[in-house]
């Protein structure tokens, strides 16, 4: 006697949270040579402070600078990056898109319909990172 109908792998639905896609995207973008950081200077500063406070934030450092809109079969991504001085921004943006699309589509099965990249800053060789001084030692 046969129960149910069709392939067991097609019974039911799988949903993927925005945060899952954001984490995959953040990791894939950071793997690209020429990407110094993710997010704007202000979001990195606030994030660094928030990360030091127990329970201080819901966004992890991995997802900083990443926003995903996830549907049933597709996703659209917005990234904000800081590039290293001297790199070709066009090449870095292309490499980020390629790496992000490959990682997200491979891991989630979602079709990535667009990857919008905003370059918010350039990290100069002699610039210090914008990490605030700890308030307590």
PDB file of C-alpha atoms in Angstrom:
ATOM      1  CA  UNK A   1       0.000   0.000   0.000  1.00  0.00           C
ATOM      2  CA  UNK A   2       1.416   3.351  -1.026  1.00  0.00           C
ATOM      3  CA  UNK A   3       0.952   6.479   1.074  1.00  0.00           C
ATOM      4  CA  UNK A   4       0.980  10.062  -0.100  1.00  0.00           C
ATOM      5  CA  UNK A   5       1.758  11.027  -3.625  1.00  0.00           C
ATOM      6  CA  UNK A   6       4.874  11.820  -5.521  1.00  0.00           C
ATOM      7  CA  UNK A   7       8.470  12.131  -4.490  1.00  0.00           C
ATOM      8  CA  UNK A   8       8.925  12.574  -0.708  1.00  0.00           C
ATOM      9  CA  UNK A   9      11.394  15.383  -1.410  1.00  0.00           C
ATOM     10  CA  UNK A  10       8.627  17.510  -2.942  1.00  0.00           C
ATOM     11  CA  UNK A  11       6.157  17.218  -0.062  1.00  0.00           C
ATOM     12  CA  UNK A  12       5.956  20.381   1.954  1.00  0.00           C
ATOM     13  CA  UNK A  13       7.572  23.760   1.617  1.00  0.00           C
ATOM     14  CA  UNK A  14      10.961  25.162   2.559  1.00  0.00           C
ATOM     15  CA  UNK A  15      11.226  28.812   3.543  1.00  0.00           C
ATOM     16  CA  UNK A  16      14.499  30.661   3.941  1.00  0.00           C
ATOM     17  CA  UNK A  17      14.683  33.684   6.245  1.00  0.00           C
ATOM     18  CA  UNK A  18      16.106  36.982   5.011  1.00  0.00           C
ATOM     19  CA  UNK A  19      18.813  36.730   7.682  1.00  0.00           C
ATOM     20  CA  UNK A  20      20.065  33.421   6.294  1.00  0.00           C
ATOM     21  CA  UNK A  21      20.525  34.918   2.826  1.00  0.00           C
ATOM     22  CA  UNK A  22      22.123  38.021   4.377  1.00  0.00           C
ATOM     23  CA  UNK A  23      24.712  35.900   6.212  1.00  0.00           C
ATOM     24  CA  UNK A  24      25.590  33.925   3.079  1.00  0.00           C
ATOM     25  CA  UNK A  25      25.837  37.176   1.126  1.00  0.00           C
ATOM     26  CA  UNK A  26      28.037  38.871   3.743  1.00  0.00           C
ATOM     27  CA  UNK A  27      30.456  35.947   3.901  1.00  0.00           C
ATOM     28  CA  UNK A  28      30.675  35.672   0.099  1.00  0.00           C
ATOM     29  CA  UNK A  29      31.267  39.426  -0.323  1.00  0.00           C
ATOM     30  CA  UNK A  30      34.008  39.507   2.321  1.00  0.00           C
ATOM     31  CA  UNK A  31      35.850  36.693   0.499  1.00  0.00           C
ATOM     32  CA  UNK A  32      36.512  38.983  -2.478  1.00  0.00           C
ATOM     33  CA  UNK A  33      39.948  40.601  -2.691  1.00  0.00           C
ATOM     34  CA  UNK A  34      39.684  44.388  -2.488  1.00  0.00           C
ATOM     35  CA  UNK A  35      36.706  44.439  -0.105  1.00  0.00           C
ATOM     36  CA  UNK A  36      37.927  46.054   3.113  1.00  0.00           C
ATOM     37  CA  UNK A  37      34.656  46.115   5.051  1.00  0.00           C
ATOM     38  CA  UNK A  38      30.892  46.022   4.744  1.00  0.00           C
ATOM     39  CA  UNK A  39      28.540  48.885   5.599  1.00  0.00           C
ATOM     40  CA  UNK A  40      29.044  52.625   5.858  1.00  0.00           C
ATOM     41  CA  UNK A  41      31.483  54.167   8.309  1.00  0.00           C
ATOM     42  CA  UNK A  42      28.672  55.072  10.684  1.00  0.00           C
ATOM     43  CA  UNK A  43      27.041  51.649  10.604  1.00  0.00           C
ATOM     44  CA  UNK A  44      30.448  50.024  11.244  1.00  0.00           C
ATOM     45  CA  UNK A  45      31.091  52.351  14.196  1.00  0.00           C
ATOM     46  CA  UNK A  46      27.661  51.773  15.744  1.00  0.00           C
ATOM     47  CA  UNK A  47      27.954  48.065  15.009  1.00  0.00           C
ATOM     48  CA  UNK A  48      31.305  47.819  16.775  1.00  0.00           C
ATOM     49  CA  UNK A  49      29.837  49.498  19.854  1.00  0.00           C
ATOM     50  CA  UNK A  50      26.691  47.357  19.681  1.00  0.00           C
ATOM     51  CA  UNK A  51      28.796  44.175  19.346  1.00  0.00           C
ATOM     52  CA  UNK A  52      30.551  44.958  22.639  1.00  0.00           C
ATOM     53  CA  UNK A  53      27.283  45.250  24.577  1.00  0.00           C
ATOM     54  CA  UNK A  54      25.848  41.861  25.609  1.00  0.00           C
ATOM     55  CA  UNK A  55      22.591  41.366  23.724  1.00  0.00           C
ATOM     56  CA  UNK A  56      23.206  44.733  22.084  1.00  0.00           C
ATOM     57  CA  UNK A  57      22.197  44.012  18.559  1.00  0.00           C
ATOM     58  CA  UNK A  58      20.359  41.650  16.320  1.00  0.00           C
ATOM     59  CA  UNK A  59      22.525  42.225  13.237  1.00  0.00           C
ATOM     60  CA  UNK A  60      25.790  40.348  13.416  1.00  0.00           C
ATOM     61  CA  UNK A  61      28.976  41.707  11.916  1.00  0.00           C
ATOM     62  CA  UNK A  62      28.576  39.254   9.047  1.00  0.00           C
ATOM     63  CA  UNK A  63      25.327  40.849   7.877  1.00  0.00           C
ATOM     64  CA  UNK A  64      26.386  44.482   8.344  1.00  0.00           C
ATOM     65  CA  UNK A  65      25.948  46.314   5.050  1.00  0.00           C
ATOM     66  CA  UNK A  66      23.677  43.626   3.579  1.00  0.00           C
ATOM     67  CA  UNK A  67      19.924  43.720   2.965  1.00  0.00           C
ATOM     68  CA  UNK A  68      18.055  40.821   1.357  1.00  0.00           C
ATOM     69  CA  UNK A  69      14.489  40.562   0.113  1.00  0.00           C
ATOM     70  CA  UNK A  70      13.576  36.898  -0.109  1.00  0.00           C
ATOM     71  CA  UNK A  71      10.572  35.484  -1.929  1.00  0.00           C
ATOM     72  CA  UNK A  72       9.549  31.873  -2.529  1.00  0.00           C
ATOM     73  CA  UNK A  73      11.880  31.359  -5.488  1.00  0.00           C
ATOM     74  CA  UNK A  74      13.903  34.562  -5.882  1.00  0.00           C
ATOM     75  CA  UNK A  75      15.949  37.033  -3.880  1.00  0.00           C
ATOM     76  CA  UNK A  76      17.249  40.565  -4.427  1.00  0.00           C
ATOM     77  CA  UNK A  77      20.282  41.870  -2.550  1.00  0.00           C
ATOM     78  CA  UNK A  78      21.633  45.292  -1.595  1.00  0.00           C
ATOM     79  CA  UNK A  79      25.218  45.588  -0.361  1.00  0.00           C
ATOM     80  CA  UNK A  80      27.230  48.501   0.983  1.00  0.00           C
ATOM     81  CA  UNK A  81      30.977  47.983   0.814  1.00  0.00           C
ATOM     82  CA  UNK A  82      34.256  49.745   1.557  1.00  0.00           C
ATOM     83  CA  UNK A  83      37.031  48.988  -0.929  1.00  0.00           C
ATOM     84  CA  UNK A  84      40.805  49.066  -0.524  1.00  0.00           C
ATOM     85  CA  UNK A  85      42.595  52.031  -2.110  1.00  0.00           C
ATOM     86  CA  UNK A  86      44.126  51.243  -5.493  1.00  0.00           C
ATOM     87  CA  UNK A  87      41.767  48.475  -6.578  1.00  0.00           C
ATOM     88  CA  UNK A  88      39.464  48.754  -9.572  1.00  0.00           C
ATOM     89  CA  UNK A  89      36.033  49.403  -8.086  1.00  0.00           C
ATOM     90  CA  UNK A  90      34.342  48.040 -11.222  1.00  0.00           C
ATOM     91  CA  UNK A  91      36.342  44.798 -10.976  1.00  0.00           C
ATOM     92  CA  UNK A  92      35.683  44.411  -7.242  1.00  0.00           C
ATOM     93  CA  UNK A  93      31.946  45.015  -7.761  1.00  0.00           C
ATOM     94  CA  UNK A  94      31.851  42.437 -10.585  1.00  0.00           C
ATOM     95  CA  UNK A  95      33.743  39.889  -8.454  1.00  0.00           C
ATOM     96  CA  UNK A  96      31.449  40.518  -5.470  1.00  0.00           C
ATOM     97  CA  UNK A  97      28.361  40.002  -7.668  1.00  0.00           C
ATOM     98  CA  UNK A  98      29.742  36.773  -9.125  1.00  0.00           C
ATOM     99  CA  UNK A  99      30.766  35.371  -5.729  1.00  0.00           C
ATOM    100  CA  UNK A 100      27.509  36.359  -4.024  1.00  0.00           C
ATOM    101  CA  UNK A 101      25.277  34.989  -6.792  1.00  0.00           C
ATOM    102  CA  UNK A 102      27.189  31.680  -6.890  1.00  0.00           C
ATOM    103  CA  UNK A 103      27.103  31.234  -3.094  1.00  0.00           C
ATOM    104  CA  UNK A 104      23.455  32.211  -2.575  1.00  0.00           C
ATOM    105  CA  UNK A 105      22.138  30.180  -5.504  1.00  0.00           C
ATOM    106  CA  UNK A 106      24.222  27.118  -4.580  1.00  0.00           C
ATOM    107  CA  UNK A 107      23.287  27.154  -0.893  1.00  0.00           C
ATOM    108  CA  UNK A 108      19.630  28.197  -1.101  1.00  0.00           C
ATOM    109  CA  UNK A 109      18.397  27.221  -4.551  1.00  0.00           C
ATOM    110  CA  UNK A 110      16.930  30.740  -4.876  1.00  0.00           C
ATOM    111  CA  UNK A 111      17.423  32.695  -8.078  1.00  0.00           C
ATOM    112  CA  UNK A 112      19.321  35.924  -7.400  1.00  0.00           C
ATOM    113  CA  UNK A 113      17.579  38.510  -9.579  1.00  0.00           C
ATOM    114  CA  UNK A 114      19.803  41.465  -8.671  1.00  0.00           C
ATOM    115  CA  UNK A 115      22.788  42.439  -6.564  1.00  0.00           C
ATOM    116  CA  UNK A 116      22.989  46.209  -6.021  1.00  0.00           C
ATOM    117  CA  UNK A 117      26.320  47.436  -4.660  1.00  0.00           C
ATOM    118  CA  UNK A 118      26.949  50.838  -3.098  1.00  0.00           C
ATOM    119  CA  UNK A 119      30.601  51.705  -2.484  1.00  0.00           C
ATOM    120  CA  UNK A 120      30.463  53.966   0.571  1.00  0.00           C
ATOM    121  CA  UNK A 121      34.186  54.525   1.196  1.00  0.00           C
ATOM    122  CA  UNK A 122      37.758  53.777   0.177  1.00  0.00           C
ATOM    123  CA  UNK A 123      40.194  52.514   2.820  1.00  0.00           C
ATOM    124  CA  UNK A 124      43.461  54.446   2.445  1.00  0.00           C
ATOM    125  CA  UNK A 125      46.696  52.633   3.366  1.00  0.00           C
ATOM    126  CA  UNK A 126      47.502  54.958   6.277  1.00  0.00           C
ATOM    127  CA  UNK A 127      43.940  55.220   7.653  1.00  0.00           C
ATOM    128  CA  UNK A 128      43.078  53.641  10.960  1.00  0.00           C
ATOM    129  CA  UNK A 129      39.963  51.495  11.063  1.00  0.00           C
ATOM    130  CA  UNK A 130      37.029  53.350  12.535  1.00  0.00           C
ATOM    131  CA  UNK A 131      36.777  51.202  15.633  1.00  0.00           C
ATOM    132  CA  UNK A 132      35.820  53.344  18.619  1.00  0.00           C
ATOM    133  CA  UNK A 133      37.934  53.244  21.723  1.00  0.00           C
ATOM    134  CA  UNK A 134      36.464  50.904  24.338  1.00  0.00           C
ATOM    135  CA  UNK A 135      34.766  52.768  27.162  1.00  0.00           C
ATOM    136  CA  UNK A 136      35.977  50.295  29.744  1.00  0.00           C
ATOM    137  CA  UNK A 137      39.260  48.437  30.028  1.00  0.00           C
TER     138      UNK A 137
END
